[in-house]
Amino acid sequence: LNLEVALLLIEFNQVLVITIGVLIAFGIMLLSSRYLLNITIDHFIKRLLQDPYPENLSEMYNVFSKVGIQNILETDLRASSGKPLERPFGSPNHFSRWEQLLLNPVYLTRAPLNESVGVDTKVVIGPQAQRPLEIGLPIMITGMCYGISLSQKAKLALAKGANAVETATNTGVGPFLPAERQATKRLTIQYHRGWWGKDEATLRQADMIEIQFGYGALGPVPLDLRPENISPEFARFLDLKPGQPLTYPAAFPRIDDAQALAKLVTYLRDLTGGVPIGLKFGATQYLEKELAVFIKADLDFITIDGAEAGIYFGPPTLADDLGLPTLSALCRAVNFLEKQRLPRKPSLLISGGFFTPGQVLKALALGADAVNIGTIACISLSHSQLSKVLPWEPPTELIYENGKYKNRLNVKIAARDLTNFLTSCQEEMVQALRCLGKNKVTDLQTTDMVALNLEVAQMTGVEFALTPKK
């Protein structure tokens, strides 16, 4: 027994000695590291405060402040590749000053809407068409295509999420996906400038057709998708030969005037049995001149893409320096169309930089019939699945066709998240409409807002906040 106790004491002493040794070593390391760190920091601060400016590290602060972090990073990318950049999601600039418009709640001048009264958020696109399109809320998914941008899973999630709230999704310039058609009751098919996805069997399946002349973030730029940027799955889907690029012209080959456009509209209207036929183009300073040509084709709707619109990828120069801001484009289009007094006034759809339900309400009050969203819809698709790619890859790897982890996207979860986002927007719009004393989203008008900025007031026709209502 005494021997066992002695052995235990010896083992305990050994452990104690080792522990003390480790603690002493750690203490020495801590003290020395603090000492070395203090010396390093002192030396750095001394260099920072005493070195001449041209060789001082603080010069970088001046460069970053002057040029901007994003411009420096994009300069490095240009210097490395020598090719036009392919920046995702369009411009970071916010040209349209939606925050300078506020909604006007009512109290006794007009009663707010009681909770027992329902609020209608339904909108009809192309009401004079033989088969108008009714959507459950004034937000639709814009044209984002399979293959050139999004994966099949992402497209399917967009369709399912939009269908759950009774709104429409859009094929974009990609090929027609039967699974997308099956997932939604409201599908807009784009009649684009490419050669694919425009056969009559496909077009007959549309609930609405959008003739795509251009984008807000790209204009009518031609597309030349190199073979290395085409996924094997997408190449097989389009029956592309090995090494064959995908070309997309700047303009429709046989649509160069109002008469040719009118013939196409009539053809599509007859082919589909009267679904709404419209077109999409990027807003420019020539907006009214372009509209004057377009309206001669007897359209059911017009989609205007502002400069803030997103895109799969594109040169920053086109995204940052091309076109007309969404807010000014909307106001000018509304004014122009009202002056024409058309017997068949087309529905007006607007897109470009819409992220919140408040912005949507303001656009509707200014005269839009509905709003298209793209970037924010993609963000909502992937938000709860970001852990599958972060921190080593960006979220685009989860939803883009060329994304490394596109197969990790769970369609059911992504569709649910988009549905939740759209439902949340719808409910917030209902709450705002109650404050305004409105029971229909279609009843919104400019008198339901006030402008905080004189320039915005003049552009929108909304009363200036410093001037009391008469």
Coordinates of N, CA and C in Angstrom, one line a residue, residues 43-133:
H43 N 7.6 50.9 -33.7 CA 8.4 51.1 -34.9 C 7.5 51.5 -36.1
F44 N 6.3 50.8 -36.2 CA 5.4 51.1 -37.3 C 4.8 52.5 -37.1
I45 N 4.4 52.9 -35.9 CA 3.9 54.2 -35.7 C 4.9 55.3 -36.0
K46 N 6.2 55.0 -35.5 CA 7.2 56.0 -35.8 C 7.4 56.2 -37.3
R47 N 7.4 55.1 -38.1 CA 7.6 55.2 -39.5 C 6.4 55.9 -40.1
L48 N 5.2 55.6 -39.6 CA 4.0 56.2 -40.1 C 3.9 57.7 -39.9
L49 N 4.5 58.2 -38.8 CA 4.4 59.6 -38.5 C 5.6 60.4 -38.9
Q50 N 6.7 59.7 -39.3 CA 7.9 60.5 -39.7 C 8.4 60.3 -41.1
D51 N 8.0 59.2 -41.8 CA 8.4 59.0 -43.2 C 7.9 60.1 -44.1
P52 N 8.6 60.5 -45.1 CA 8.1 61.5 -46.0 C 6.8 60.9 -46.7
Y53 N 5.9 61.8 -47.1 CA 4.6 61.3 -47.6 C 4.7 60.4 -48.8
P54 N 5.6 60.7 -49.8 CA 5.6 59.8 -51.0 C 6.0 58.3 -50.6
E55 N 6.8 58.1 -49.6 CA 7.2 56.8 -49.2 C 6.5 56.3 -47.9
N56 N 5.4 57.0 -47.5 CA 4.7 56.7 -46.3 C 3.5 55.8 -46.6
L57 N 3.3 54.8 -45.8 CA 2.2 53.9 -46.0 C 0.8 54.6 -46.0
S58 N 0.7 55.7 -45.3 CA -0.5 56.4 -45.2 C -0.9 57.0 -46.5
E59 N 0.0 57.0 -47.5 CA -0.3 57.5 -48.8 C -1.4 56.6 -49.5
M60 N -1.5 55.3 -49.0 CA -2.5 54.4 -49.5 C -3.9 54.9 -49.1
Y61 N -4.0 55.5 -47.9 CA -5.3 56.0 -47.5 C -5.8 57.1 -48.4
N62 N -4.9 58.0 -48.9 CA -5.2 59.0 -49.8 C -5.7 58.4 -51.1
V63 N -5.0 57.4 -51.6 CA -5.3 56.8 -52.9 C -6.7 56.1 -52.8
F64 N -6.9 55.4 -51.7 CA -8.2 54.7 -51.6 C -9.4 55.7 -51.4
S65 N -9.1 56.8 -50.7 CA -10.1 57.8 -50.6 C -10.4 58.5 -51.9
K66 N -9.4 58.8 -52.7 CA -9.5 59.5 -53.9 C -10.1 58.6 -55.0
V67 N -9.7 57.4 -55.1 CA -10.1 56.5 -56.2 C -11.2 55.6 -55.8
G68 N -11.3 55.1 -54.6 CA -12.3 54.2 -54.1 C -11.8 52.8 -54.2
I69 N -12.2 52.0 -53.2 CA -11.8 50.6 -53.1 C -12.2 49.8 -54.3
Q70 N -13.4 50.0 -54.7 CA -13.9 49.2 -55.9 C -13.2 49.5 -57.1
N71 N -12.9 50.8 -57.4 CA -12.2 51.2 -58.6 C -10.7 50.7 -58.6
I72 N -10.1 50.6 -57.4 CA -8.8 50.1 -57.3 C -8.8 48.6 -57.6
L73 N -9.7 47.9 -57.0 CA -9.8 46.4 -57.3 C -10.1 46.2 -58.7
E74 N -11.0 46.9 -59.4 CA -11.3 46.7 -60.8 C -10.1 47.1 -61.7
T75 N -9.3 48.1 -61.2 CA -8.1 48.5 -61.9 C -7.1 47.3 -61.9
D76 N -7.0 46.7 -60.8 CA -6.1 45.5 -60.7 C -6.5 44.4 -61.6
L77 N -7.9 44.2 -61.7 CA -8.4 43.1 -62.6 C -8.2 43.5 -64.0
R78 N -8.4 44.7 -64.4 CA -8.1 45.1 -65.8 C -6.6 45.0 -66.1
A79 N -5.8 45.4 -65.2 CA -4.3 45.3 -65.4 C -3.8 43.9 -65.5
S80 N -4.5 43.0 -64.9 CA -4.2 41.6 -64.9 C -4.6 40.9 -66.2
S81 N -5.8 41.2 -66.7 CA -6.4 40.5 -67.8 C -6.3 41.1 -69.2
G82 N -6.3 42.5 -69.2 CA -6.3 43.2 -70.5 C -7.6 43.0 -71.2
K83 N -8.7 42.5 -70.5 CA -10.0 42.3 -71.2 C -11.1 43.1 -70.5
P84 N -12.2 43.4 -71.1 CA -13.3 44.0 -70.4 C -13.7 43.2 -69.2
L85 N -14.0 43.9 -68.1 CA -14.4 43.2 -66.9 C -15.8 42.6 -67.1
E86 N -16.1 41.6 -66.2 CA -17.4 41.0 -66.2 C -18.0 41.1 -64.8
R87 N -18.4 42.3 -64.4 CA -18.9 42.5 -63.1 C -20.3 42.0 -62.9
P88 N -20.6 41.2 -61.9 CA -22.0 40.7 -61.7 C -22.9 41.8 -61.1
F89 N -24.2 41.7 -61.5 CA -25.3 42.4 -60.8 C -25.3 43.9 -61.1
G90 N -24.6 44.4 -62.1 CA -24.8 45.8 -62.5 C -24.0 46.8 -61.7
S91 N -24.5 48.0 -61.7 CA -23.8 49.1 -61.1 C -24.1 49.2 -59.6
P92 N -23.1 49.6 -58.8 CA -23.3 49.9 -57.4 C -23.9 51.3 -57.1
N93 N -23.9 52.1 -58.1 CA -24.4 53.5 -58.0 C -25.9 53.5 -57.8
H94 N -26.4 54.4 -57.0 CA -27.8 54.6 -56.8 C -28.2 56.0 -57.4
F95 N -28.6 56.0 -58.6 CA -29.0 57.2 -59.3 C -30.3 57.7 -58.9
S96 N -31.3 56.8 -58.6 CA -32.7 57.2 -58.3 C -32.8 57.5 -56.8
R97 N -33.3 58.6 -56.5 CA -33.4 59.1 -55.1 C -34.8 58.8 -54.5
W98 N -35.0 57.5 -54.4 CA -36.3 57.1 -53.9 C -36.5 57.5 -52.4
E99 N -35.4 57.6 -51.7 CA -35.5 58.0 -50.3 C -35.9 59.5 -50.1
Q100 N -35.9 60.3 -51.2 CA -36.4 61.6 -51.1 C -37.9 61.7 -51.3
L101 N -38.6 60.6 -51.5 CA -40.0 60.6 -51.5 C -40.5 59.8 -50.3
L102 N -41.5 60.4 -49.7 CA -42.2 59.8 -48.5 C -43.7 59.7 -48.7
L103 N -44.3 58.6 -48.2 CA -45.7 58.4 -48.3 C -46.5 59.2 -47.3
N104 N -47.7 59.6 -47.6 CA -48.5 60.5 -46.7 C -49.6 59.7 -46.0
P105 N -49.4 59.4 -44.7 CA -50.5 58.7 -44.0 C -51.6 59.8 -43.7
V106 N -52.7 59.3 -43.4 CA -53.9 60.1 -43.1 C -54.4 59.8 -41.7
Y107 N -55.1 60.8 -41.1 CA -55.7 60.6 -39.8 C -57.1 61.0 -39.7
L108 N -57.4 62.4 -39.9 CA -58.8 62.8 -39.9 C -59.2 63.5 -41.3
T109 N -58.2 63.9 -42.0 CA -58.5 64.4 -43.4 C -59.1 63.4 -44.2
R110 N -58.7 62.1 -44.0 CA -59.3 61.0 -44.6 C -59.0 59.8 -43.7
A111 N -59.9 59.0 -43.4 CA -59.7 57.9 -42.4 C -58.8 56.8 -42.9
P112 N -57.8 56.4 -42.0 CA -57.0 55.3 -42.4 C -57.9 54.0 -42.5
L113 N -57.4 53.0 -43.1 CA -58.2 51.8 -43.4 C -58.3 50.9 -42.1
N114 N -59.5 50.6 -41.8 CA -59.8 49.7 -40.6 C -59.3 48.3 -40.9
E115 N -58.8 47.7 -39.8 CA -58.3 46.3 -40.0 C -59.3 45.3 -40.5
S116 N -60.6 45.6 -40.4 CA -61.6 44.7 -40.9 C -61.8 44.8 -42.4
V117 N -61.2 45.8 -43.0 CA -61.4 46.0 -44.5 C -60.2 45.4 -45.2
G118 N -60.4 44.6 -46.2 CA -59.4 43.9 -46.9 C -58.7 44.9 -47.9
V119 N -57.4 44.5 -48.2 CA -56.6 45.3 -49.1 C -56.3 44.5 -50.3
D120 N -56.6 45.0 -51.5 CA -56.4 44.3 -52.8 C -55.0 44.7 -53.4
T121 N -54.1 43.7 -53.5 CA -52.8 44.0 -54.2 C -52.7 43.4 -55.6
K122 N -53.9 42.9 -56.1 CA -53.8 42.3 -57.4 C -53.7 43.4 -58.5
V123 N -53.0 43.1 -59.6 CA -52.8 43.9 -60.7 C -53.0 43.2 -62.0
V124 N -53.6 43.8 -63.0 CA -53.8 43.2 -64.3 C -52.8 43.8 -65.3
I125 N -52.0 43.0 -66.0 CA -51.1 43.5 -67.0 C -51.8 43.2 -68.4
G126 N -51.8 44.3 -69.2 CA -52.5 44.2 -70.5 C -54.0 44.0 -70.4
P127 N -54.7 44.8 -69.7 CA -56.1 44.6 -69.4 C -57.0 44.6 -70.7
Q128 N -56.5 45.1 -71.8 CA -57.3 45.1 -73.0 C -56.9 44.0 -73.9
A129 N -55.9 43.1 -73.5 CA -55.6 41.9 -74.3 C -56.7 40.9 -74.2
Q130 N -56.7 40.0 -75.1 CA -57.8 39.0 -75.1 C -57.6 38.1 -73.9
R131 N -56.4 37.8 -73.5 CA -56.1 37.0 -72.3 C -55.1 37.8 -71.4
P132 N -55.6 38.8 -70.7 CA -54.8 39.6 -69.8 C -54.1 38.7 -68.7
L133 N -53.1 39.2 -68.2 CA -52.3 38.5 -67.1 C -52.6 39.2 -65.8

